XYZ file of C-alpha atoms in Angstrom:
755
model
C 0.000 0.000 0.000
C 2.772 2.445 0.947
C 4.567 1.679 -2.319
C 1.376 2.432 -4.286
C 0.962 5.737 -2.472
C 4.562 6.714 -3.231
C 4.099 5.698 -6.871
C 0.930 7.765 -7.063
C 2.660 10.823 -5.636
C 5.588 10.387 -7.998
C 3.212 10.167 -10.948
C 1.438 13.321 -9.771
C 4.734 15.201 -9.436
C 5.803 14.093 -12.911
C 2.499 15.229 -14.399
C 2.798 18.615 -12.707
C 6.390 19.017 -13.884
C 5.416 18.037 -17.412
C 2.521 20.506 -17.344
C 4.880 23.276 -16.243
C 7.256 22.474 -19.094
C 4.397 22.481 -21.605
C 3.066 25.831 -20.376
C 6.542 27.367 -20.380
C 7.157 26.134 -23.919
C 3.791 27.468 -25.068
C 4.674 30.970 -23.888
C 8.307 30.918 -25.036
C 8.381 28.711 -28.148
C 9.713 31.578 -30.291
C 12.785 31.857 -28.044
C 13.981 28.271 -28.419
C 16.449 29.276 -31.115
C 20.005 30.419 -31.672
C 18.847 32.408 -34.721
C 16.216 34.656 -33.130
C 16.839 36.943 -30.156
C 14.223 38.207 -27.707
C 13.433 41.786 -28.699
C 11.512 44.518 -26.876
C 11.824 48.264 -27.072
C 11.964 51.197 -24.711
C 11.496 54.939 -25.016
C 14.650 55.634 -27.021
C 16.413 52.280 -27.378
C 16.103 48.647 -26.320
C 17.511 47.469 -23.004
C 18.109 44.106 -24.657
C 20.215 45.180 -27.640
C 21.857 48.196 -25.966
C 22.516 46.869 -22.464
C 21.800 43.275 -21.542
C 22.751 41.333 -24.644
C 26.078 43.168 -25.210
C 27.046 42.592 -21.560
C 26.264 38.888 -21.827
C 28.024 38.677 -25.187
C 31.162 40.001 -23.491
C 30.664 37.499 -20.658
C 30.347 34.638 -23.147
C 33.483 35.651 -25.030
C 35.455 36.050 -21.801
C 34.280 32.768 -20.273
C 35.380 30.884 -23.363
C 38.824 32.412 -22.817
C 38.833 31.461 -19.131
C 38.138 34.967 -17.831
C 35.319 37.058 -16.346
C 34.932 40.660 -17.626
C 34.831 42.603 -14.377
C 35.743 45.671 -16.465
C 34.397 46.478 -19.928
C 36.976 48.373 -21.994
C 34.584 49.044 -24.876
C 31.982 51.308 -23.255
C 32.200 54.659 -21.521
C 35.984 54.884 -21.990
C 36.060 51.842 -19.707
C 33.374 50.808 -17.252
C 33.216 48.686 -14.036
C 30.766 46.135 -15.413
C 30.765 43.946 -12.317
C 30.490 46.766 -9.789
C 27.493 48.164 -11.670
C 25.837 44.780 -11.175
C 23.114 44.399 -13.797
C 25.146 42.025 -15.981
C 24.953 39.275 -13.327
C 28.491 38.121 -14.116
C 28.620 35.692 -11.169
C 25.052 34.409 -11.373
C 25.441 30.608 -11.601
C 22.866 30.275 -14.378
C 24.699 32.846 -16.505
C 28.074 31.215 -15.894
C 26.759 27.852 -17.070
C 24.731 29.008 -20.060
C 27.144 31.538 -21.533
C 30.165 29.321 -21.048
C 28.884 26.374 -23.042
C 26.127 27.588 -25.390
C 25.751 29.924 -28.321
C 25.297 33.449 -26.945
C 21.883 34.067 -28.495
C 20.537 30.712 -27.349
C 22.050 31.194 -23.888
C 20.432 34.619 -23.577
C 17.026 33.280 -24.591
C 17.365 30.252 -22.324
C 18.207 32.451 -19.346
C 14.792 34.063 -19.814
C 13.019 30.736 -20.406
C 14.576 29.093 -17.344
C 13.711 32.116 -15.209
C 10.072 31.878 -16.267
C 10.042 28.164 -15.500
C 11.574 28.771 -12.066
C 8.980 31.472 -11.395
C 6.310 28.924 -12.241
C 7.834 26.187 -10.078
C 8.588 28.313 -7.013
C 5.201 30.049 -7.074
C 3.573 26.605 -7.227
C 5.690 25.471 -4.284
C 4.662 28.525 -2.280
C 0.980 27.998 -3.056
C 1.150 24.370 -1.939
C 2.567 25.603 1.350
C -0.893 27.038 2.055
C -2.478 23.583 1.589
C -3.975 24.447 -1.779
C -4.856 21.678 -4.215
C -2.617 21.059 -7.216
C -4.992 22.778 -9.719
C -5.327 25.875 -7.533
C -1.587 26.040 -6.893
C -0.954 25.634 -10.618
C -3.360 28.486 -11.299
C -1.443 30.668 -8.844
C 1.874 29.786 -10.474
C 0.689 30.606 -14.000
C -0.948 33.896 -13.028
C 2.298 35.001 -11.378
C 4.954 33.667 -13.754
C 3.200 34.822 -16.938
C 1.514 37.921 -15.570
C 1.741 41.181 -17.443
C 4.186 42.348 -14.797
C 6.693 39.565 -15.463
C 6.228 39.418 -19.252
C 6.712 43.177 -19.604
C 9.968 42.928 -17.626
C 11.599 40.329 -19.900
C 13.710 43.057 -21.488
C 15.205 43.811 -18.059
C 17.216 40.599 -17.884
C 18.510 41.232 -14.381
C 14.928 41.601 -13.147
C 13.539 38.519 -14.853
C 16.477 36.497 -13.488
C 15.823 37.809 -9.969
C 12.030 37.520 -9.851
C 11.815 33.673 -9.611
C 13.612 33.724 -6.292
C 10.985 35.917 -4.612
C 8.392 33.150 -4.043
C 11.146 30.766 -2.934
C 12.366 33.278 -0.344
C 8.824 33.627 0.989
C 8.362 29.847 0.933
C 11.437 29.331 3.114
C 10.172 31.826 5.677
C 6.612 30.514 5.715
C 7.736 26.899 5.914
C 10.023 27.634 8.838
C 7.147 29.189 10.786
C 4.729 26.373 10.020
C 7.258 23.659 10.877
C 8.830 25.681 13.696
C 12.205 24.812 12.219
C 14.609 27.543 11.047
C 16.418 25.095 8.759
C 13.956 26.016 5.993
C 15.302 29.567 6.130
C 18.281 28.203 4.199
C 15.996 28.461 1.170
C 15.373 32.115 1.972
C 19.102 32.675 2.279
C 19.766 31.015 -1.069
C 16.976 32.946 -2.789
C 18.189 36.318 -1.515
C 21.733 35.542 -2.621
C 20.552 34.571 -6.097
C 18.634 37.829 -6.477
C 21.759 39.915 -5.947
C 24.004 37.641 -8.019
C 21.478 37.873 -10.864
C 21.879 41.652 -10.795
C 18.610 42.611 -9.116
C 19.272 44.748 -6.017
C 15.894 46.437 -6.438
C 14.104 43.076 -6.503
C 16.141 42.102 -3.431
C 15.081 45.282 -1.630
C 11.411 44.752 -2.503
C 11.616 41.117 -1.424
C 13.323 42.034 1.853
C 10.579 44.536 2.614
C 7.948 41.857 1.998
C 9.842 39.318 4.104
C 10.062 41.755 7.012
C 6.312 42.341 6.897
C 5.573 38.615 6.673
C 8.000 37.859 9.493
C 6.419 40.477 11.757
C 2.940 39.172 10.918
C 3.877 35.588 11.716
C 6.054 36.451 14.692
C 3.311 38.456 16.365
C 0.978 35.518 15.797
C 3.585 33.243 17.343
C 3.880 35.477 20.403
C 0.122 35.337 20.888
C -0.080 31.563 20.593
C 0.155 29.299 23.612
C 1.559 32.058 25.796
C 1.749 31.035 29.437
C 4.207 32.226 32.070
C 7.086 29.794 32.251
C 6.234 28.106 28.933
C 9.737 27.219 27.777
C 8.593 25.679 24.517
C 6.906 28.938 23.524
C 9.939 31.001 24.485
C 12.363 28.700 22.709
C 10.287 28.732 19.524
C 10.015 32.540 19.517
C 13.714 33.140 20.175
C 14.706 30.433 17.699
C 12.615 31.917 14.891
C 13.899 35.429 15.508
C 17.503 34.265 15.633
C 17.008 32.036 12.610
C 15.585 34.884 10.537
C 18.431 37.230 11.427
C 21.026 34.550 10.726
C 19.429 33.745 7.371
C 19.718 37.396 6.320
C 23.349 37.576 7.438
C 24.163 34.345 5.622
C 22.489 35.741 2.529
C 24.739 38.790 2.737
C 27.731 36.473 2.957
C 26.676 34.320 0.011
C 26.243 37.249 -2.341
C 29.308 39.097 -1.029
C 31.188 38.577 -4.350
C 28.584 40.896 -5.880
C 27.674 42.981 -2.844
C 31.187 44.114 -1.903
C 32.134 45.382 -5.402
C 28.839 47.259 -5.628
C 29.316 48.707 -2.150
C 32.939 49.666 -2.822
C 32.027 51.280 -6.119
C 28.853 52.998 -4.954
C 30.535 56.270 -3.828
C 31.806 56.714 -7.395
C 28.419 56.208 -9.042
C 25.911 58.947 -9.695
C 23.325 57.489 -7.293
C 25.630 58.028 -4.301
C 24.099 61.462 -3.838
C 20.490 61.056 -2.762
C 18.035 61.775 -5.562
C 15.074 64.021 -4.889
C 11.651 62.447 -4.648
C 10.580 63.438 -8.166
C 13.743 61.937 -9.679
C 13.210 58.659 -7.829
C 9.654 58.493 -9.119
C 10.922 58.972 -12.696
C 7.689 58.669 -14.724
C 5.242 57.798 -11.924
C 2.261 55.517 -12.078
C -0.986 57.469 -12.151
C -4.238 56.192 -10.617
C -5.726 55.830 -14.105
C -3.214 53.010 -14.691
C -5.124 50.878 -12.165
C -7.504 50.075 -15.004
C -4.690 47.978 -16.517
C -5.437 45.360 -13.855
C -8.648 44.640 -15.761
C -7.891 45.506 -19.398
C -4.192 45.717 -20.280
C -4.440 47.081 -23.816
C -7.352 49.475 -23.401
C -5.077 52.513 -23.898
C -3.011 50.897 -26.638
C -0.019 48.581 -26.929
C 3.550 49.947 -27.105
C 4.658 46.761 -28.835
C 2.457 47.818 -31.751
C 3.202 51.527 -31.501
C -0.269 52.487 -30.291
C 0.444 53.493 -26.680
C 1.222 57.140 -25.672
C 4.653 56.633 -24.102
C 5.393 60.296 -23.398
C 3.176 60.407 -20.315
C 3.267 56.835 -18.999
C 5.533 53.812 -19.228
C 3.368 50.822 -20.041
C 5.985 48.219 -19.069
C 6.346 49.830 -15.645
C 2.631 50.371 -14.952
C 1.352 46.999 -16.139
C 0.752 44.236 -13.595
C -2.039 42.311 -15.321
C -2.394 38.846 -13.696
C -5.466 37.888 -15.724
C -9.033 39.145 -15.352
C -10.202 35.893 -13.770
C -7.360 36.192 -11.257
C -8.731 39.506 -10.012
C -12.246 38.040 -9.783
C -11.088 34.969 -7.841
C -8.997 37.149 -5.526
C -12.159 39.122 -4.725
C -13.946 35.832 -4.008
C -11.240 34.952 -1.476
C -11.451 38.373 0.155
C -15.249 38.310 0.443
C -15.661 34.725 1.664
C -12.392 33.894 3.437
C -11.015 37.094 4.950
C -12.443 36.444 8.422
C -11.678 32.725 8.360
C -8.201 32.543 6.860
C -5.275 34.485 8.329
C -3.283 33.898 5.147
C -5.883 35.816 3.145
C -5.641 38.740 5.549
C -1.851 38.829 5.358
C -1.656 38.677 1.567
C -4.430 41.249 1.186
C -2.469 43.595 3.440
C 0.680 42.976 1.383
C -1.170 43.560 -1.894
C -2.588 46.878 -0.724
C 0.625 48.076 0.914
C 2.781 47.497 -2.158
C 0.097 48.886 -4.461
C 0.070 52.132 -2.485
C 3.860 52.306 -2.715
C 3.685 51.721 -6.476
C 1.360 54.700 -6.868
C 4.209 56.955 -5.782
C 3.275 60.560 -5.125
C -0.428 59.812 -5.576
C -0.430 58.552 -1.973
C 1.623 59.717 1.043
C 3.107 56.261 1.696
C 5.875 56.369 -0.921
C 7.103 59.780 0.177
C 7.066 58.657 3.806
C 9.214 55.647 2.910
C 11.487 57.849 0.799
C 12.197 59.954 3.876
C 12.436 57.302 6.561
C 13.222 53.867 5.074
C 16.955 53.367 4.393
C 17.675 52.306 0.820
C 14.265 53.238 -0.557
C 15.621 56.334 -2.319
C 18.234 54.346 -4.262
C 15.815 52.837 -6.757
C 13.674 54.474 -9.404
C 10.255 53.441 -10.677
C 8.033 52.696 -7.690
C 5.796 50.677 -10.029
C 8.176 47.753 -9.548
C 6.759 47.243 -6.061
C 3.764 45.797 -7.905
C 5.810 42.584 -7.945
C 4.482 41.711 -4.491
C 0.973 42.882 -5.368
C 0.923 40.474 -8.318
C 2.237 37.604 -6.187
C -0.389 38.393 -3.555
C -3.208 38.489 -6.111
C -2.040 35.171 -7.546
C -2.116 33.522 -4.127
C -5.466 35.097 -3.239
C -6.924 33.942 -6.556
C -5.790 30.393 -5.779
C -7.563 30.663 -2.427
C -10.652 31.922 -4.236
C -10.453 29.100 -6.762
C -10.236 26.609 -3.918
C -13.355 28.161 -2.397
C -15.253 27.824 -5.688
C -14.101 24.237 -6.234
C -15.151 23.348 -2.688
C -18.777 23.849 -3.700
C -18.396 20.940 -6.156
C -16.071 18.827 -4.000
C -18.246 15.663 -3.808
C -18.292 15.507 -7.604
C -14.705 14.862 -8.645
C -15.441 15.025 -12.367
C -17.113 18.403 -12.035
C -14.257 19.702 -9.895
C -11.649 18.653 -12.448
C -13.703 20.038 -15.326
C -14.207 23.381 -13.589
C -10.531 23.597 -12.602
C -9.501 22.828 -16.168
C -11.917 25.456 -17.471
C -10.478 28.116 -15.148
C -6.916 27.218 -16.107
C -7.830 27.369 -19.789
C -9.365 30.839 -19.407
C -6.260 32.066 -17.591
C -3.884 30.581 -20.155
C -5.772 32.087 -23.090
C -5.982 35.470 -21.381
C -2.279 35.704 -20.495
C -1.220 34.147 -23.803
C -3.103 36.885 -25.649
C -1.164 39.470 -23.665
C 2.200 37.764 -24.124
C 1.876 37.013 -27.839
C 1.067 40.679 -28.455
C 4.085 41.858 -26.478
C 6.991 39.430 -26.951
C 8.895 39.735 -30.207
C 12.130 38.371 -31.642
C 14.695 39.673 -34.079
C 17.104 37.989 -36.477
C 20.281 37.727 -34.389
C 22.489 37.247 -37.438
C 21.317 40.445 -39.100
C 21.478 42.372 -35.855
C 25.061 41.306 -35.099
C 26.315 41.196 -38.671
C 29.026 43.609 -39.774
C 27.140 46.633 -41.080
C 28.624 49.520 -43.077
C 29.474 51.581 -39.994
C 31.364 48.711 -38.397
C 33.220 48.002 -41.634
C 34.234 51.664 -41.931
C 35.498 51.925 -38.348
C 37.415 48.667 -38.553
C 39.135 49.879 -41.694
C 39.917 53.427 -40.567
C 40.079 53.604 -36.755
C 43.006 52.459 -34.630
C 41.113 50.796 -31.729
C 44.147 50.789 -29.446
C 44.485 54.576 -29.519
C 41.119 56.075 -30.501
C 37.384 55.704 -29.966
C 34.165 56.559 -31.703
C 30.968 58.054 -30.322
C 27.402 58.297 -31.539
C 25.315 61.453 -31.288
C 21.567 61.634 -31.790
C 21.011 57.935 -32.403
C 18.087 57.967 -29.955
C 16.262 60.195 -32.446
C 16.804 57.468 -35.033
C 15.260 54.905 -32.670
C 12.158 57.054 -32.295
C 11.838 57.300 -36.078
C 12.427 53.551 -36.512
C 9.830 52.776 -33.841
C 7.238 54.948 -35.574
C 7.998 53.543 -39.015
C 7.979 49.921 -37.806
C 4.779 50.311 -35.805
C 6.355 49.175 -32.524
C 8.699 46.258 -31.958
C 6.081 43.717 -33.052
C 6.076 45.277 -36.516
C 8.540 45.471 -39.404
C 12.110 44.843 -38.232
C 13.847 46.474 -41.221
C 13.944 49.955 -39.630
C 15.614 48.459 -36.556
C 18.328 46.767 -38.621
C 19.044 50.204 -40.113
C 19.062 51.708 -36.627
C 21.739 49.259 -35.437
C 24.149 50.828 -37.951
C 24.275 53.928 -35.758
C 26.134 51.858 -33.122
C 24.375 53.137 -30.026
C 26.295 53.011 -26.720
C 27.103 49.475 -25.481
C 25.935 47.893 -28.754
C 29.515 48.382 -29.979
C 30.627 45.721 -27.479
C 29.416 43.124 -29.979
C 32.144 44.250 -32.392
C 34.942 44.957 -29.883
C 34.979 48.597 -31.014
C 35.891 51.041 -28.218
C 33.246 53.706 -27.661
C 33.173 56.860 -25.576
C 29.611 56.585 -24.301
C 27.812 54.222 -21.934
C 24.145 53.267 -22.075
C 21.840 53.927 -19.156
C 21.248 56.506 -16.464
C 23.431 54.737 -13.881
C 27.186 55.246 -14.103
C 30.333 56.797 -12.658
C 29.400 60.347 -11.693
C 32.539 62.032 -13.044
C 32.142 60.261 -16.371
C 28.445 61.056 -16.598
C 29.457 64.728 -16.414
C 31.111 64.239 -19.779
C 28.342 62.132 -21.239
C 25.569 64.495 -20.211
C 27.400 67.220 -22.091
C 28.148 65.192 -25.211
C 25.522 62.494 -25.730
C 22.657 64.988 -25.680
C 24.738 67.858 -27.026
C 23.598 68.303 -30.620
C 21.039 71.070 -31.024
C 18.857 70.430 -34.101
C 18.225 73.521 -36.190
C 16.867 72.885 -39.677
C 15.785 69.292 -40.105
C 18.790 67.123 -39.263
C 21.330 69.958 -39.311
C 22.792 70.506 -35.860
C 25.303 72.617 -33.987
C 27.972 71.321 -31.590
C 29.234 73.894 -29.069
C 33.014 74.240 -28.718
C 33.064 72.771 -25.231
C 31.520 69.565 -26.535
C 34.343 69.171 -29.025
C 36.784 69.665 -26.156
C 35.137 66.855 -24.220
C 35.233 64.574 -27.247
C 38.908 65.351 -27.829
C 39.713 64.416 -24.217
C 37.869 61.122 -24.719
C 40.011 60.258 -27.767
C 36.936 60.359 -30.023
C 38.272 60.122 -33.561
C 34.993 59.362 -35.311
C 31.429 60.544 -34.757
C 28.515 58.463 -36.044
C 25.392 60.590 -36.255
C 22.190 61.326 -38.174
C 23.022 65.025 -37.881
C 24.812 67.157 -40.443
C 27.640 68.982 -38.677
C 29.885 71.754 -39.997
C 32.078 72.546 -36.979
C 35.741 73.336 -37.526
C 37.893 70.248 -37.131
C 35.211 67.822 -38.334
C 35.514 66.214 -41.753
C 32.707 64.177 -43.290
C 34.193 60.806 -44.246
C 31.124 58.751 -45.139
C 27.421 59.359 -45.607
C 24.492 57.347 -46.904
C 20.733 57.430 -46.752
C 19.151 54.863 -44.458
C 15.813 53.159 -44.882
C 14.327 55.171 -42.004
C 12.336 58.154 -43.263
C 14.758 60.681 -44.756
C 17.547 60.022 -42.258
C 21.190 59.857 -43.327
C 23.978 58.125 -41.455
C 27.028 60.399 -41.347
C 30.515 59.556 -40.098
C 32.801 62.482 -39.249
C 36.491 62.358 -38.449
C 37.667 64.634 -35.651
C 41.289 65.473 -36.280
C 41.824 67.161 -32.906
C 41.101 64.021 -30.883
C 43.827 63.217 -28.382
C 45.429 59.813 -28.680
C 44.522 57.469 -25.862
C 47.958 57.891 -24.234
C 50.044 61.079 -24.146
C 52.725 62.621 -21.903
C 52.136 66.225 -20.783
C 54.576 68.581 -19.079
C 52.049 71.337 -18.425
C 49.076 71.046 -16.114
C 46.329 73.009 -14.396
C 45.257 72.337 -10.819
C 41.511 72.286 -10.188
C 40.767 71.599 -6.539
C 37.509 70.004 -5.463
C 36.879 68.987 -9.070
C 34.059 66.636 -8.069
C 31.930 69.615 -7.082
C 32.304 71.612 -10.274
C 29.115 72.777 -11.898
C 28.461 71.682 -15.464
C 29.216 75.176 -16.729
C 32.531 75.251 -14.834
C 33.620 71.895 -16.223
C 32.461 73.006 -19.659
C 34.708 76.085 -19.470
C 37.759 73.919 -18.738
C 37.433 72.327 -22.184
C 36.629 75.483 -24.148
C 38.072 76.119 -26.680
C 38.986 72.553 -27.708
C 42.618 73.555 -28.242
C 43.040 73.834 -24.455
C 43.056 70.072 -24.055
C 45.908 69.643 -26.534
C 48.773 70.979 -24.420
C 47.824 70.731 -20.756
C 46.195 68.253 -18.428
C 43.807 69.007 -15.562
C 44.843 67.575 -12.182
C 43.295 67.754 -8.727
C 46.607 68.218 -6.890
C 50.266 68.888 -7.627
C 52.100 65.862 -9.034
C 55.263 64.348 -7.566
C 58.329 66.503 -8.470
C 59.839 64.053 -10.960
C 59.954 66.453 -13.917
C 60.236 70.137 -14.756
C 56.966 71.822 -15.589
C 56.916 73.684 -18.908
C 54.571 74.518 -21.758
C 56.370 72.383 -24.299
C 54.720 70.086 -26.794
C 53.276 66.880 -25.332
C 54.971 63.616 -26.253
C 53.046 60.750 -27.802
C 52.937 57.396 -26.022
C 51.994 54.064 -27.559
C 49.447 51.581 -26.244
C 51.131 48.258 -26.964
C 48.555 45.989 -25.298
C 44.962 46.489 -24.223
C 42.439 44.132 -22.640
C 39.604 44.445 -20.169
C 41.908 44.112 -17.177
C 45.317 45.298 -18.362
C 46.723 48.108 -20.495
C 50.421 48.427 -21.353
C 51.903 51.697 -22.589
C 55.336 52.396 -24.028
C 56.136 55.972 -23.007
C 59.268 57.827 -24.088
C 59.440 61.032 -22.055
C 62.820 62.771 -22.524
C 61.754 65.587 -20.157
C 59.580 63.450 -17.918
C 55.968 64.460 -17.416
C 52.480 63.189 -16.717
C 51.340 60.171 -18.687
C 47.599 60.468 -19.284
C 45.621 57.407 -20.313
C 42.184 58.475 -21.500
C 40.483 55.533 -19.798
C 37.998 56.073 -16.994
C 39.484 56.478 -13.532
C 38.426 53.905 -10.955
C 40.178 53.156 -7.638
C 40.604 49.422 -8.274
C 42.924 50.157 -11.170
C 46.613 50.183 -10.248
C 49.550 51.545 -12.207
C 53.089 50.156 -12.375
C 56.024 52.039 -13.877
C 58.857 49.724 -14.855
C 57.401 47.109 -12.510
C 57.040 49.402 -9.472
C 53.587 50.519 -8.329
C 52.944 54.253 -8.205
C 50.078 56.529 -7.305
C 47.416 56.749 -9.980
C 46.013 60.258 -10.337
C 42.756 61.475 -11.812
C 43.314 63.534 -14.964
C 40.935 65.732 -16.962
C 38.264 65.151 -14.293
C 37.624 61.510 -15.186
C 40.698 59.686 -16.529
C 43.962 58.092 -15.363
C 47.419 59.550 -15.030
C 50.824 58.766 -13.538
C 53.946 60.900 -13.096
C 57.094 59.874 -15.004
C 60.698 60.921 -14.636
C 62.753 61.517 -17.831
C 63.444 58.425 -19.925
C 61.658 55.516 -21.592
C 59.195 53.633 -19.427
C 57.017 50.574 -19.585
C 53.792 51.572 -17.864
C 51.237 48.938 -16.959
C 47.702 49.655 -15.759
C 46.198 46.599 -14.036
C 42.660 46.099 -12.799
C 42.676 44.390 -9.402
C 39.097 44.068 -8.113
C 40.092 43.393 -4.515
C 36.496 43.869 -3.366
C 35.518 40.879 -5.515
C 38.309 38.746 -4.079
C 37.287 39.632 -0.519
C 33.696 38.863 -1.466
C 34.643 35.386 -2.677
C 36.406 34.710 0.633
C 33.379 35.904 2.610
C 31.109 33.773 0.406
C 33.187 30.654 1.042
C 33.020 31.249 4.785
C 29.286 31.905 4.528
C 28.679 28.658 2.655
C 30.527 26.707 5.324
C 28.594 28.451 8.080
C 25.292 27.860 6.266
C 26.083 24.159 6.056
C 26.859 23.999 9.774
C 23.671 25.888 10.661
C 21.606 23.580 8.462
C 23.129 20.474 10.071
C 22.453 21.823 13.550
C 18.808 22.644 12.931
C 18.349 19.432 10.979
C 19.150 17.544 14.162
C 17.527 19.840 16.723
C 14.150 21.194 15.554
C 12.375 23.754 17.672
C 9.387 22.583 19.696
C 6.176 22.428 17.669
C 3.410 24.439 19.285
C -0.067 25.110 18.001
C -0.629 27.264 14.917
C -1.397 30.899 15.636
């Protein structure tokens, strides 16, 4: 009999697993390919093609060479890819997929696997509340394939972090129900995975939810079986509190290889200074967006170019879990709220996080902005809808269970009704997904276009860079012409020729700009002045102020790729052709005044407290452009190893360049200051003839070292010590987690009655 029961359970588990695989395949069948890449757009670009895919392409190339690209030499004059975090360089799933598979297939599979894990972990959480398999499966589908999750597929770090949210909650809930903190190991693991995947905002949201759930359950525990001198009660309460705190600390240890680099680098990023409330809101969710819970496309669909994106961001506001999900959640609230404490808790969570998501429309978000540490670090409050969607999914499963209970004596009717509800949900969410998820031909996207061919033929990548100006205007035109990203892809293939920031990583072409709002603050000073610098006048004719040309010269920008027609002195049009997007031309200009990447100066200007310069003050330092040719800007006097004079700078030669090491051959007969126009970052070290020296910040954002007269071999080496310390902390944390698990495996806390 026991063997038959075990066989029956095994068969049930296999059927559930198979059903999950079938549902996942149904929603993602277009992504099971190495030829087609997931494609979704944004306001002015695509986070997939301009941020996430290039970063993972670099990871794939590096892993195949036995390396990890902690630094990306191709974007932003050099960028701390790992410290920024979104690339998820140490996320185990990424390490496995991008090491062994084709990059396009690996990228798509990372999304597919994340959706499957969301499905599986949400199902596991629902079963924790003693829901039947059909109801738990309903919950899992409504969460994993909700409008919230589907619309976030373009944010790879988010979709890789989201699956771990229900698992983290499951570990906490299971530990309370079993009165055994060993299940908090799952919470620890889930929190670590969220950070390693590159999702600190998801981690923060999840932590906030876990704290609320813990307080809810802990207060219930304190009220249960309380009697003076009740040691079992006291031991259970203290054990759960200690277990929760230890699980959080262990989580911090496990994701230390990502946490420590981000923490060490944070003071150098532009979010270190607290943003004002309006900036944190970005484009806030308005109360009218609540209607998207019931009808997602009633105001249009951005994927088809019919949604007004100037006032609202659809992919941030949308949380659609299915219309039936909302109805069933209401059933649970009406019929079970007074009977089921779980319904009360998840209703409270749903409402709390919904109010936060509404931003300035309610006082809650501003209160948290002022008084909750860490809340001000993350933009787009709409992302707190993650917990609202999870709560609605669980409440709907409770409601479904209540409806099915009315037919419980009739098994056939119960199964038929459950199947009918699941079918309605699947059709509803599939309609949303199939009108939102698109793919693009990876070969055509990555193929060598005319711009790439020109730069490879004419630009010396060891000593010069290119930049793109105004390409976001081209995206807007391509989006309109294509009719959204579900429409004609030809305009987008033309757009890729403009080599937007980060996209150039695919071709190993060094660029001066970096995609995204988050970056090193002193570099963003340059980018804010240059990337949005062109002022359109007549049609696509534009004017570049002199200070902008000075910035570009200091960044070693030899070529400018732009839709604009420029006639500034020093710029020479080298190539031009009409694209297939409206009447837009692609123009490539050569800038003859660009500084080489390495040069030795003997004249300098001291600018104290350079980090606090206003934009106009920094602009003046590079106007006219000729000022950057003969002197370097420093923040303090250099070591007295040479005689200062206004003589001509001496050229230096970059003889080797990789993500983590740059070698320069510098012949300086009078000595001087070797300037390498790569972004300054404290984890870079410089060695002159094998001896380490102080690395200075030059021209507000770049690297420099003082040289005495003579020929020198100068080596710049990236040593991410914060990552190494993080690995050591992680190893210790894993050992401690194992010991804690073994201890609580043997000594469970006393089981007292449920609160």
